[in-house]
PDB file of N, CA, C and O and ligand atoms in Angstrom:
ATOM      1  N   UNK X   1     -10.796   2.654  -0.763  1.00  0.00           N
ATOM      2  CA  UNK X   1     -12.389   2.937  -0.759  1.00  0.00           C
ATOM      3  C   UNK X   1     -12.792   3.224   0.421  1.00  0.00           C
ATOM      4  O   UNK X   1     -12.457   2.974   1.342  1.00  0.00           O
ATOM      5  N   UNK X   2     -13.940   4.200   0.593  1.00  0.00           N
ATOM      6  CA  UNK X   2     -14.459   4.850   1.439  1.00  0.00           C
ATOM      7  C   UNK X   2     -15.998   4.566   1.402  1.00  0.00           C
ATOM      8  O   UNK X   2     -16.480   4.952   0.276  1.00  0.00           O
ATOM      9  N   UNK X   3     -16.645   4.077   2.189  1.00  0.00           N
ATOM     10  CA  UNK X   3     -18.271   3.737   2.210  1.00  0.00           C
ATOM     11  C   UNK X   3     -18.927   4.971   2.945  1.00  0.00           C
ATOM     12  O   UNK X   3     -18.480   4.754   4.290  1.00  0.00           O
ATOM     13  N   UNK X   4     -19.275   5.851   2.772  1.00  0.00           N
ATOM     14  CA  UNK X   4     -20.176   6.777   3.420  1.00  0.00           C
ATOM     15  C   UNK X   4     -21.914   6.396   3.501  1.00  0.00           C
ATOM     16  O   UNK X   4     -22.382   6.181   2.344  1.00  0.00           O
ATOM     17  N   UNK X   5     -22.097   6.293   4.807  1.00  0.00           N
ATOM     18  CA  UNK X   5     -23.477   5.689   4.922  1.00  0.00           C
ATOM     19  C   UNK X   5     -24.028   6.427   5.770  1.00  0.00           C
ATOM     20  O   UNK X   5     -23.334   7.107   6.818  1.00  0.00           O
ATOM     21  N   UNK X   6     -25.314   6.497   6.235  1.00  0.00           N
ATOM     22  CA  UNK X   6     -25.875   7.316   7.349  1.00  0.00           C
ATOM     23  C   UNK X   6     -27.283   7.730   6.969  1.00  0.00           C
ATOM     24  O   UNK X   6     -27.602   7.664   5.880  1.00  0.00           O
ATOM     25  N   UNK X   7     -28.268   8.210   8.187  1.00  0.00           N
ATOM     26  CA  UNK X   7     -29.387   8.783   7.776  1.00  0.00           C
ATOM     27  C   UNK X   7     -29.513   9.815   6.840  1.00  0.00           C
ATOM     28  O   UNK X   7     -28.535  10.312   6.818  1.00  0.00           O
ATOM     29  N   UNK X   8     -30.722  10.038   6.391  1.00  0.00           N
ATOM     30  CA  UNK X   8     -30.762  11.371   5.587  1.00  0.00           C
ATOM     31  C   UNK X   8     -30.604  12.464   6.307  1.00  0.00           C
ATOM     32  O   UNK X   8     -31.035  12.736   7.460  1.00  0.00           O
ATOM     33  N   UNK X   9     -29.801  13.370   5.480  1.00  0.00           N
ATOM     34  CA  UNK X   9     -29.835  14.603   6.321  1.00  0.00           C
ATOM     35  C   UNK X   9     -28.397  14.872   6.924  1.00  0.00           C
ATOM     36  O   UNK X   9     -28.009  15.867   7.537  1.00  0.00           O
ATOM     37  N   UNK X  10     -27.417  13.858   7.176  1.00  0.00           N
ATOM     38  CA  UNK X  10     -26.204  14.122   8.003  1.00  0.00           C
ATOM     39  C   UNK X  10     -25.251  14.552   6.940  1.00  0.00           C
ATOM     40  O   UNK X  10     -24.100  14.439   7.466  1.00  0.00           O
ATOM     41  N   UNK X  11     -25.509  15.187   5.728  1.00  0.00           N
ATOM     42  CA  UNK X  11     -24.427  15.845   5.180  1.00  0.00           C
ATOM     43  C   UNK X  11     -23.446  14.866   4.225  1.00  0.00           C
ATOM     44  O   UNK X  11     -22.292  15.237   3.862  1.00  0.00           O
ATOM     45  N   UNK X  12     -24.010  13.431   3.940  1.00  0.00           N
ATOM     46  CA  UNK X  12     -23.081  12.841   3.055  1.00  0.00           C
ATOM     47  C   UNK X  12     -22.848  13.525   1.884  1.00  0.00           C
ATOM     48  O   UNK X  12     -21.733  13.378   1.403  1.00  0.00           O
ATOM     49  N   UNK X  13     -23.798  13.977   1.090  1.00  0.00           N
ATOM     50  CA  UNK X  13     -23.710  14.629  -0.313  1.00  0.00           C
ATOM     51  C   UNK X  13     -22.812  15.808  -0.153  1.00  0.00           C
ATOM     52  O   UNK X  13     -21.823  15.844  -1.112  1.00  0.00           O
ATOM     53  N   UNK X  14     -22.896  16.470   0.949  1.00  0.00           N
ATOM     54  CA  UNK X  14     -22.003  17.661   1.221  1.00  0.00           C
ATOM     55  C   UNK X  14     -20.568  17.308   1.363  1.00  0.00           C
ATOM     56  O   UNK X  14     -19.759  17.972   0.764  1.00  0.00           O
ATOM     57  N   UNK X  15     -20.425  16.272   2.017  1.00  0.00           N
ATOM     58  CA  UNK X  15     -19.058  15.738   2.618  1.00  0.00           C
ATOM     59  C   UNK X  15     -18.513  15.313   1.146  1.00  0.00           C
ATOM     60  O   UNK X  15     -17.043  15.587   0.662  1.00  0.00           O
ATOM     61  N   UNK X  16     -19.253  14.699   0.155  1.00  0.00           N
ATOM     62  CA  UNK X  16     -18.639  14.252  -1.060  1.00  0.00           C
ATOM     63  C   UNK X  16     -18.460  15.490  -2.119  1.00  0.00           C
ATOM     64  O   UNK X  16     -17.157  15.336  -2.780  1.00  0.00           O
ATOM     65  N   UNK X  17     -19.144  16.442  -1.830  1.00  0.00           N
ATOM     66  CA  UNK X  17     -18.945  17.449  -2.967  1.00  0.00           C
ATOM     67  C   UNK X  17     -17.820  18.261  -2.417  1.00  0.00           C
ATOM     68  O   UNK X  17     -16.905  18.739  -3.494  1.00  0.00           O
ATOM     69  N   UNK X  18     -17.376  18.305  -1.165  1.00  0.00           N
ATOM     70  CA  UNK X  18     -16.183  19.130  -0.706  1.00  0.00           C
ATOM     71  C   UNK X  18     -14.910  18.365  -0.964  1.00  0.00           C
ATOM     72  O   UNK X  18     -13.881  18.703  -1.748  1.00  0.00           O
ATOM     73  N   UNK X  19     -15.195  16.884  -0.939  1.00  0.00           N
ATOM     74  CA  UNK X  19     -13.841  16.051  -1.386  1.00  0.00           C
ATOM     75  C   UNK X  19     -13.825  16.079  -2.916  1.00  0.00           C
ATOM     76  O   UNK X  19     -12.651  16.133  -3.607  1.00  0.00           O
ATOM     77  N   UNK X  20     -14.656  16.157  -3.771  1.00  0.00           N
ATOM     78  CA  UNK X  20     -14.447  16.439  -5.317  1.00  0.00           C
ATOM     79  C   UNK X  20     -13.794  17.902  -5.414  1.00  0.00           C
ATOM     80  O   UNK X  20     -13.249  17.804  -6.549  1.00  0.00           O
ATOM     81  N   UNK X  21     -14.315  18.707  -4.681  1.00  0.00           N
ATOM     82  CA  UNK X  21     -13.648  20.101  -4.805  1.00  0.00           C
ATOM     83  C   UNK X  21     -12.150  20.074  -4.572  1.00  0.00           C
ATOM     84  O   UNK X  21     -11.515  20.498  -5.277  1.00  0.00           O
ATOM     85  N   UNK X  22     -11.632  19.352  -3.573  1.00  0.00           N
ATOM     86  CA  UNK X  22     -10.321  19.302  -3.493  1.00  0.00           C
ATOM     87  C   UNK X  22      -9.735  18.642  -4.560  1.00  0.00           C
ATOM     88  O   UNK X  22      -8.667  18.988  -4.696  1.00  0.00           O
ATOM     89  N   UNK X  23     -10.232  17.236  -4.648  1.00  0.00           N
ATOM     90  CA  UNK X  23      -9.497  16.307  -5.937  1.00  0.00           C
ATOM     91  C   UNK X  23      -9.306  17.656  -6.937  1.00  0.00           C
ATOM     92  O   UNK X  23      -8.352  17.459  -7.605  1.00  0.00           O
ATOM     93  N   UNK X  24     -10.400  18.320  -7.340  1.00  0.00           N
ATOM     94  CA  UNK X  24     -10.186  19.091  -8.495  1.00  0.00           C
ATOM     95  C   UNK X  24      -9.242  20.263  -8.462  1.00  0.00           C
ATOM     96  O   UNK X  24      -8.488  20.141  -9.227  1.00  0.00           O
ATOM     97  N   UNK X  25      -9.160  20.707  -7.368  1.00  0.00           N
ATOM     98  CA  UNK X  25      -7.957  21.748  -7.125  1.00  0.00           C
ATOM     99  C   UNK X  25      -6.656  21.152  -7.172  1.00  0.00           C
ATOM    100  O   UNK X  25      -5.671  21.884  -7.434  1.00  0.00           O
ATOM    101  N   UNK X  26      -6.435  19.924  -6.820  1.00  0.00           N
ATOM    102  CA  UNK X  26      -5.246  19.114  -6.806  1.00  0.00           C
ATOM    103  C   UNK X  26      -4.939  18.530  -8.382  1.00  0.00           C
ATOM    104  O   UNK X  26      -3.815  18.227  -8.772  1.00  0.00           O
ATOM    105  N   UNK X  27      -5.681  18.879  -9.322  1.00  0.00           N
ATOM    106  CA  UNK X  27      -5.597  18.633 -10.785  1.00  0.00           C
ATOM    107  C   UNK X  27      -5.601  17.220 -10.736  1.00  0.00           C
ATOM    108  O   UNK X  27      -4.951  16.664 -11.813  1.00  0.00           O
ATOM    109  N   UNK X  28      -6.200  16.364 -10.011  1.00  0.00           N
ATOM    110  CA  UNK X  28      -6.559  14.932 -10.316  1.00  0.00           C
ATOM    111  C   UNK X  28      -7.760  14.575 -11.069  1.00  0.00           C
ATOM    112  O   UNK X  28      -8.844  15.615 -11.021  1.00  0.00           O
ATOM    113  N   UNK X  29      -7.752  13.550 -11.729  1.00  0.00           N
ATOM    114  CA  UNK X  29      -8.990  13.141 -12.453  1.00  0.00           C
ATOM    115  C   UNK X  29     -10.281  12.635 -11.569  1.00  0.00           C
ATOM    116  O   UNK X  29      -9.927  11.869 -10.517  1.00  0.00           O
ATOM    117  N   UNK X  30     -11.290  13.016 -11.804  1.00  0.00           N
ATOM    118  CA  UNK X  30     -12.476  12.508 -11.247  1.00  0.00           C
ATOM    119  C   UNK X  30     -13.291  11.793 -11.842  1.00  0.00           C
ATOM    120  O   UNK X  30     -13.627  12.180 -13.093  1.00  0.00           O
ATOM    121  N   UNK X  31     -13.667  10.467 -11.604  1.00  0.00           N
ATOM    122  CA  UNK X  31     -14.616   9.833 -12.394  1.00  0.00           C
ATOM    123  C   UNK X  31     -15.856   9.445 -11.346  1.00  0.00           C
ATOM    124  O   UNK X  31     -15.638   8.903 -10.155  1.00  0.00           O
ATOM    125  N   UNK X  32     -16.920   9.841 -11.854  1.00  0.00           N
ATOM    126  CA  UNK X  32     -18.270   9.629 -11.255  1.00  0.00           C
ATOM    127  C   UNK X  32     -19.028   8.390 -11.805  1.00  0.00           C
ATOM    128  O   UNK X  32     -19.217   8.336 -12.981  1.00  0.00           O
ATOM    129  N   UNK X  33     -19.087   7.215 -11.021  1.00  0.00           N
ATOM    130  CA  UNK X  33     -19.997   6.042 -11.510  1.00  0.00           C
ATOM    131  C   UNK X  33     -21.326   5.988 -10.601  1.00  0.00           C
ATOM    132  O   UNK X  33     -21.135   6.279  -9.407  1.00  0.00           O
ATOM    133  N   UNK X  34     -22.427   5.752 -11.408  1.00  0.00           N
ATOM    134  CA  UNK X  34     -23.558   5.441 -10.516  1.00  0.00           C
ATOM    135  C   UNK X  34     -24.229   4.036 -10.917  1.00  0.00           C
ATOM    136  O   UNK X  34     -24.188   3.755 -12.389  1.00  0.00           O
ATOM    137  N   UNK X  35     -24.980   3.762  -9.751  1.00  0.00           N
ATOM    138  CA  UNK X  35     -25.582   2.319 -10.074  1.00  0.00           C
ATOM    139  C   UNK X  35     -26.962   2.775 -10.808  1.00  0.00           C
ATOM    140  O   UNK X  35     -27.243   3.915 -10.704  1.00  0.00           O
ATOM    141  N   UNK X  36     -27.785   1.749 -11.113  1.00  0.00           N
ATOM    142  CA  UNK X  36     -29.079   1.925 -11.701  1.00  0.00           C
ATOM    143  C   UNK X  36     -30.073   0.999 -11.298  1.00  0.00           C
ATOM    144  O   UNK X  36     -29.420  -0.025 -11.605  1.00  0.00           O
ATOM    145  N   UNK X  37     -31.142   1.188 -10.894  1.00  0.00           N
ATOM    146  CA  UNK X  37     -32.165   0.138 -10.665  1.00  0.00           C
ATOM    147  C   UNK X  37     -32.438  -0.585 -11.842  1.00  0.00           C
ATOM    148  O   UNK X  37     -33.084  -1.549 -11.587  1.00  0.00           O
ATOM    149  N   UNK X  38     -32.340  -0.259 -13.126  1.00  0.00           N
ATOM    150  CA  UNK X  38     -32.443  -1.107 -14.111  1.00  0.00           C
ATOM    151  C   UNK X  38     -31.217  -2.210 -14.514  1.00  0.00           C
ATOM    152  O   UNK X  38     -31.509  -3.091 -15.208  1.00  0.00           O
ATOM    153  N   UNK X  39     -30.269  -1.937 -13.729  1.00  0.00           N
ATOM    154  CA  UNK X  39     -29.086  -2.959 -13.623  1.00  0.00           C
ATOM    155  C   UNK X  39     -28.703  -3.729 -12.511  1.00  0.00           C
ATOM    156  O   UNK X  39     -27.479  -4.066 -12.218  1.00  0.00           O
ATOM    157  N   UNK X  40     -29.524  -4.065 -11.806  1.00  0.00           N
ATOM    158  CA  UNK X  40     -29.301  -4.518 -10.437  1.00  0.00           C
ATOM    159  C   UNK X  40     -28.785  -6.174 -10.688  1.00  0.00           C
ATOM    160  O   UNK X  40     -28.344  -6.559  -9.617  1.00  0.00           O
ATOM    161  N   UNK X  41     -28.842  -6.649 -11.864  1.00  0.00           N
ATOM    162  CA  UNK X  41     -28.428  -7.996 -12.285  1.00  0.00           C
ATOM    163  C   UNK X  41     -26.884  -8.033 -12.485  1.00  0.00           C
ATOM    164  O   UNK X  41     -26.385  -9.052 -12.742  1.00  0.00           O
ATOM    165  N   UNK X  42     -26.250  -6.661 -12.537  1.00  0.00           N
ATOM    166  CA  UNK X  42     -24.831  -6.773 -12.802  1.00  0.00           C
ATOM    167  C   UNK X  42     -24.116  -5.762 -12.131  1.00  0.00           C
ATOM    168  O   UNK X  42     -24.401  -4.627 -11.874  1.00  0.00           O
ATOM    169  N   UNK X  43     -23.462  -6.304 -10.941  1.00  0.00           N
ATOM    170  CA  UNK X  43     -22.743  -5.543 -10.063  1.00  0.00           C
ATOM    171  C   UNK X  43     -21.764  -4.658 -10.500  1.00  0.00           C
ATOM    172  O   UNK X  43     -21.851  -3.771  -9.897  1.00  0.00           O
ATOM    173  N   UNK X  44     -21.304  -5.099 -11.429  1.00  0.00           N
ATOM    174  CA  UNK X  44     -20.085  -4.091 -12.023  1.00  0.00           C
ATOM    175  C   UNK X  44     -20.590  -2.999 -13.108  1.00  0.00           C
ATOM    176  O   UNK X  44     -19.981  -2.537 -14.105  1.00  0.00           O
ATOM    177  N   UNK X  45     -22.005  -3.034 -13.423  1.00  0.00           N
ATOM    178  CA  UNK X  45     -22.743  -2.191 -14.510  1.00  0.00           C
ATOM    179  C   UNK X  45     -21.868  -0.956 -14.419  1.00  0.00           C
ATOM    180  O   UNK X  45     -21.697  -0.198 -15.672  1.00  0.00           O
ATOM    181  N   UNK X  46     -21.765   0.060 -13.475  1.00  0.00           N
ATOM    182  CA  UNK X  46     -21.406   1.307 -13.386  1.00  0.00           C
ATOM    183  C   UNK X  46     -19.798   1.025 -14.035  1.00  0.00           C
ATOM    184  O   UNK X  46     -19.546   2.262 -15.061  1.00  0.00           O
ATOM    185  N   UNK X  47     -19.115   0.372 -13.787  1.00  0.00           N
ATOM    186  CA  UNK X  47     -17.644   0.292 -13.989  1.00  0.00           C
ATOM    187  C   UNK X  47     -17.644  -0.162 -15.382  1.00  0.00           C
ATOM    188  O   UNK X  47     -16.816   0.384 -16.537  1.00  0.00           O
ATOM    189  N   UNK X  48     -18.526  -1.129 -15.983  1.00  0.00           N
ATOM    190  CA  UNK X  48     -18.427  -1.583 -17.384  1.00  0.00           C
ATOM    191  C   UNK X  48     -18.867  -0.308 -18.354  1.00  0.00           C
ATOM    192  O   UNK X  48     -18.027  -0.132 -19.301  1.00  0.00           O
ATOM    193  N   UNK X  49     -20.086   0.217 -17.961  1.00  0.00           N
ATOM    194  CA  UNK X  49     -20.339   1.437 -18.591  1.00  0.00           C
ATOM    195  C   UNK X  49     -19.411   2.381 -18.830  1.00  0.00           C
ATOM    196  O   UNK X  49     -19.136   3.166 -19.779  1.00  0.00           O
ATOM    197  N   UNK X  50     -18.811   2.549 -17.672  1.00  0.00           N
ATOM    198  CA  UNK X  50     -17.512   3.874 -17.754  1.00  0.00           C
ATOM    199  C   UNK X  50     -16.433   3.198 -18.667  1.00  0.00           C
ATOM    200  O   UNK X  50     -15.954   3.954 -19.683  1.00  0.00           O
ATOM    201  N   UNK X  51     -15.879   1.961 -18.579  1.00  0.00           N
ATOM    202  CA  UNK X  51     -15.051   1.435 -19.396  1.00  0.00           C
ATOM    203  C   UNK X  51     -15.439   1.462 -20.889  1.00  0.00           C
ATOM    204  O   UNK X  51     -14.672   2.093 -21.822  1.00  0.00           O
ATOM    205  N   UNK X  52     -16.637   1.249 -21.206  1.00  0.00           N
ATOM    206  CA  UNK X  52     -17.250   0.873 -22.809  1.00  0.00           C
ATOM    207  C   UNK X  52     -17.240   2.443 -23.067  1.00  0.00           C
ATOM    208  O   UNK X  52     -16.919   2.937 -24.165  1.00  0.00           O
ATOM    209  N   UNK X  53     -17.562   3.476 -22.356  1.00  0.00           N
ATOM    210  CA  UNK X  53     -17.629   5.068 -22.744  1.00  0.00           C
ATOM    211  C   UNK X  53     -16.166   5.522 -23.059  1.00  0.00           C
ATOM    212  O   UNK X  53     -15.987   6.111 -24.008  1.00  0.00           O
ATOM    213  N   UNK X  54     -15.257   5.253 -21.992  1.00  0.00           N
ATOM    214  CA  UNK X  54     -13.913   5.688 -21.979  1.00  0.00           C
ATOM    215  C   UNK X  54     -12.999   5.288 -23.219  1.00  0.00           C
ATOM    216  O   UNK X  54     -12.302   5.919 -23.826  1.00  0.00           O
ATOM    217  N   UNK X  55     -13.340   3.931 -23.733  1.00  0.00           N
ATOM    218  CA  UNK X  55     -12.558   3.464 -24.596  1.00  0.00           C
ATOM    219  C   UNK X  55     -13.392   3.461 -25.774  1.00  0.00           C
ATOM    220  O   UNK X  55     -12.852   2.867 -27.188  1.00  0.00           O
ATOM    221  N   UNK X  56     -14.484   3.995 -25.989  1.00  0.00           N
ATOM    222  CA  UNK X  56     -15.187   4.336 -27.065  1.00  0.00           C
ATOM    223  C   UNK X  56     -15.634   2.895 -27.874  1.00  0.00           C
ATOM    224  O   UNK X  56     -15.509   2.791 -28.955  1.00  0.00           O
ATOM    225  N   UNK X  57     -16.074   1.952 -27.138  1.00  0.00           N
ATOM    226  CA  UNK X  57     -16.453   0.744 -27.435  1.00  0.00           C
ATOM    227  C   UNK X  57     -17.721   0.723 -28.462  1.00  0.00           C
ATOM    228  O   UNK X  57     -18.732   1.361 -27.930  1.00  0.00           O
ATOM    229  N   UNK X  58     -17.636   0.227 -29.620  1.00  0.00           N
ATOM    230  CA  UNK X  58     -18.687   0.207 -30.706  1.00  0.00           C
ATOM    231  C   UNK X  58     -19.475  -1.040 -30.676  1.00  0.00           C
ATOM    232  O   UNK X  58     -18.997  -2.102 -30.208  1.00  0.00           O
ATOM    233  N   UNK X  59     -20.871  -1.106 -30.813  1.00  0.00           N
ATOM    234  CA  UNK X  59     -21.500  -2.180 -30.485  1.00  0.00           C
ATOM    235  C   UNK X  59     -21.182  -3.321 -31.466  1.00  0.00           C
ATOM    236  O   UNK X  59     -21.108  -4.528 -31.029  1.00  0.00           O
ATOM    237  N   UNK X  60     -20.769  -3.045 -32.653  1.00  0.00           N
ATOM    238  CA  UNK X  60     -20.277  -3.893 -33.524  1.00  0.00           C
ATOM    239  C   UNK X  60     -18.920  -4.824 -33.499  1.00  0.00           C
ATOM    240  O   UNK X  60     -18.490  -5.332 -34.011  1.00  0.00           O
ATOM    241  N   UNK X  61     -18.082  -3.980 -32.608  1.00  0.00           N
ATOM    242  CA  UNK X  61     -16.906  -4.445 -32.336  1.00  0.00           C
ATOM    243  C   UNK X  61     -16.931  -5.806 -31.660  1.00  0.00           C
ATOM    244  O   UNK X  61     -17.719  -6.293 -30.743  1.00  0.00           O
ATOM    245  N   UNK X  62     -15.684  -6.610 -32.110  1.00  0.00           N
ATOM    246  CA  UNK X  62     -15.741  -8.121 -31.474  1.00  0.00           C
ATOM    247  C   UNK X  62     -14.780  -8.041 -30.178  1.00  0.00           C
ATOM    248  O   UNK X  62     -14.025  -7.030 -30.110  1.00  0.00           O
ATOM    249  N   UNK X  63     -14.741  -8.950 -29.429  1.00  0.00           N
ATOM    250  CA  UNK X  63     -13.820  -9.168 -28.344  1.00  0.00           C
ATOM    251  C   UNK X  63     -12.312  -8.764 -28.368  1.00  0.00           C
ATOM    252  O   UNK X  63     -11.839  -8.210 -27.692  1.00  0.00           O
ATOM    253  N   UNK X  64     -11.892  -9.376 -29.627  1.00  0.00           N
ATOM    254  CA  UNK X  64     -10.618  -8.898 -29.734  1.00  0.00           C
ATOM    255  C   UNK X  64     -10.258  -7.392 -30.109  1.00  0.00           C
ATOM    256  O   UNK X  64      -9.294  -7.172 -29.486  1.00  0.00           O
ATOM    257  N   UNK X  65     -10.936  -6.859 -30.668  1.00  0.00           N
ATOM    258  CA  UNK X  65     -11.082  -5.194 -30.922  1.00  0.00           C
ATOM    259  C   UNK X  65     -10.804  -4.641 -29.598  1.00  0.00           C
ATOM    260  O   UNK X  65     -10.187  -3.818 -29.265  1.00  0.00           O
ATOM    261  N   UNK X  66     -12.013  -4.898 -28.851  1.00  0.00           N
ATOM    262  CA  UNK X  66     -11.958  -4.290 -27.388  1.00  0.00           C
ATOM    263  C   UNK X  66     -10.845  -4.667 -26.745  1.00  0.00           C
ATOM    264  O   UNK X  66     -10.551  -3.664 -25.987  1.00  0.00           O
ATOM    265  N   UNK X  67     -10.416  -6.010 -26.595  1.00  0.00           N
ATOM    266  CA  UNK X  67      -9.191  -6.228 -25.996  1.00  0.00           C
ATOM    267  C   UNK X  67      -8.121  -5.412 -26.372  1.00  0.00           C
ATOM    268  O   UNK X  67      -7.299  -4.754 -25.471  1.00  0.00           O
ATOM    269  N   UNK X  68      -7.984  -5.367 -27.675  1.00  0.00           N
ATOM    270  CA  UNK X  68      -6.679  -4.128 -28.106  1.00  0.00           C
ATOM    271  C   UNK X  68      -6.966  -2.763 -27.629  1.00  0.00           C
ATOM    272  O   UNK X  68      -5.718  -2.457 -27.334  1.00  0.00           O
ATOM    273  N   UNK X  69      -8.133  -2.322 -27.407  1.00  0.00           N
ATOM    274  CA  UNK X  69      -8.394  -1.038 -26.860  1.00  0.00           C
ATOM    275  C   UNK X  69      -8.024  -1.055 -25.458  1.00  0.00           C
ATOM    276  O   UNK X  69      -7.137  -0.071 -25.056  1.00  0.00           O
ATOM    277  N   UNK X  70      -8.135  -2.086 -24.652  1.00  0.00           N
ATOM    278  CA  UNK X  70      -7.975  -2.178 -23.210  1.00  0.00           C
ATOM    279  C   UNK X  70      -6.528  -2.054 -23.099  1.00  0.00           C
ATOM    280  O   UNK X  70      -5.992  -1.561 -22.127  1.00  0.00           O
ATOM    281  N   UNK X  71      -5.852  -2.919 -24.066  1.00  0.00           N
ATOM    282  CA  UNK X  71      -4.382  -2.807 -23.776  1.00  0.00           C
ATOM    283  C   UNK X  71      -3.450  -1.911 -24.281  1.00  0.00           C
ATOM    284  O   UNK X  71      -2.322  -1.886 -24.064  1.00  0.00           O
ATOM    285  N   UNK X  72      -4.335  -1.012 -24.879  1.00  0.00           N
ATOM    286  CA  UNK X  72      -3.381   0.284 -25.295  1.00  0.00           C
ATOM    287  C   UNK X  72      -3.017   1.261 -24.167  1.00  0.00           C
ATOM    288  O   UNK X  72      -3.823   1.307 -23.308  1.00  0.00           O
ATOM    289  N   UNK X  73      -1.662   1.916 -24.133  1.00  0.00           N
ATOM    290  CA  UNK X  73      -1.439   2.548 -23.175  1.00  0.00           C
ATOM    291  C   UNK X  73      -2.127   3.580 -22.915  1.00  0.00           C
ATOM    292  O   UNK X  73      -2.791   4.150 -23.912  1.00  0.00           O
ATOM    293  N   UNK X  74      -2.550   4.125 -21.535  1.00  0.00           N
ATOM    294  CA  UNK X  74      -3.473   5.214 -21.192  1.00  0.00           C
ATOM    295  C   UNK X  74      -2.953   6.667 -21.853  1.00  0.00           C
ATOM    296  O   UNK X  74      -1.433   6.680 -22.014  1.00  0.00           O
ATOM    297  N   UNK X  75      -3.698   7.134 -22.512  1.00  0.00           N
ATOM    298  CA  UNK X  75      -3.265   8.554 -23.263  1.00  0.00           C
ATOM    299  C   UNK X  75      -3.227   9.695 -22.422  1.00  0.00           C
ATOM    300  O   UNK X  75      -3.075  11.001 -22.756  1.00  0.00           O
ATOM    301  N   UNK X  76      -3.591   9.593 -21.079  1.00  0.00           N
ATOM    302  CA  UNK X  76      -3.643  10.835 -20.344  1.00  0.00           C
ATOM    303  C   UNK X  76      -3.126  10.644 -18.995  1.00  0.00           C
ATOM    304  O   UNK X  76      -2.461   9.414 -18.759  1.00  0.00           O
TER     305      UNK X  76
HETATM  306  N1  ATP Z   1     -21.277  22.025   6.343  1.00  0.00           N
HETATM  307  C1  ATP Z   1     -22.653  22.367   6.062  1.00  0.00           C
HETATM  308  N2  ATP Z   1     -22.739  23.645   6.360  1.00  0.00           N
HETATM  309  C2  ATP Z   1     -24.162  24.062   6.113  1.00  0.00           C
HETATM  310  N3  ATP Z   1     -25.268  23.234   5.608  1.00  0.00           N
HETATM  311  C3  ATP Z   1     -24.890  21.996   5.517  1.00  0.00           C
HETATM  312  C4  ATP Z   1     -23.535  21.537   5.668  1.00  0.00           C
HETATM  313  N4  ATP Z   1     -23.554  20.252   5.461  1.00  0.00           N
HETATM  314  C5  ATP Z   1     -24.798  19.961   5.012  1.00  0.00           C
HETATM  315  N5  ATP Z   1     -25.381  20.658   5.073  1.00  0.00           N
HETATM  316  C6  ATP Z   1     -27.074  20.997   4.586  1.00  0.00           C
HETATM  317  O1  ATP Z   1     -27.644  19.855   5.298  1.00  0.00           O
HETATM  318  C7  ATP Z   1     -28.717  19.393   4.699  1.00  0.00           C
HETATM  319  C8  ATP Z   1     -28.412  17.897   4.364  1.00  0.00           C
HETATM  320  O2  ATP Z   1     -27.233  17.679   3.657  1.00  0.00           O
HETATM  321  P1  ATP Z   1     -26.948  16.641   2.568  1.00  0.00           P
HETATM  322  O3  ATP Z   1     -27.840  16.848   1.478  1.00  0.00           O
HETATM  323  O4  ATP Z   1     -25.638  16.447   2.368  1.00  0.00           O
HETATM  324  O5  ATP Z   1     -27.291  15.186   3.522  1.00  0.00           O
HETATM  325  P2  ATP Z   1     -27.128  13.755   3.023  1.00  0.00           P
HETATM  326  O6  ATP Z   1     -26.701  12.797   3.986  1.00  0.00           O
HETATM  327  O7  ATP Z   1     -26.636  13.628   1.651  1.00  0.00           O
HETATM  328  O8  ATP Z   1     -28.997  13.398   2.718  1.00  0.00           O
HETATM  329  P3  ATP Z   1     -29.662  12.269   1.786  1.00  0.00           P
HETATM  330  O9  ATP Z   1     -29.244  11.037   2.637  1.00  0.00           O
HETATM  331  O10 ATP Z   1     -31.078  12.589   2.090  1.00  0.00           O
HETATM  332  O11 ATP Z   1     -28.905  12.484   0.594  1.00  0.00           O
HETATM  333  C9  ATP Z   1     -28.686  20.192   3.099  1.00  0.00           C
HETATM  334  O12 ATP Z   1     -29.618  20.956   3.187  1.00  0.00           O
HETATM  335  C10 ATP Z   1     -27.199  20.744   3.106  1.00  0.00           C
HETATM  336  O13 ATP Z   1     -27.189  22.201   2.468  1.00  0.00           O
HETATM  337 MG1   MG Z   2     -27.385  12.980  -0.382  1.00  0.00          MG
END
C-alpha cells in the first residue's frame, strides 16, 4: 500500500494516472475505491460498497446467502 499526499498541484493525480496506465498495459485488474463525505462513520465504506457490487448482493438477501457468495471461488 502506498499513501500519496502533498500540497495541491504537485502532480499526485498525474502520478496515479500514470500508474493506472502501467497496470492496464500489464493486463492486471484495476479497482478504484472512493471515500464519501456521506459515509464518514464507516471506515471501510468504499471496500464494503465494492464487495456488495462485485458479488451483486441484493437488499433482500440474508447473511447466509451473502456468505455463500463470498465463499464461491473467484470467477476471473
Ligand atoms: N509530468 C507532468 N508533466 C506535465 N504537466 C504535469 C505533470 N504532472 C502534473 N502536471 C500538471 O500539473 C498540474 C497539477 O497536477 P495534478 O493535478 O496531478 O496535481 P495534484 O497533486 O493531484 O493536485 P490536487 O491536490 O489539487 O488534486 C496539472 O495541471 C497537471 O496537468
Ligand atoms: Mg489531484
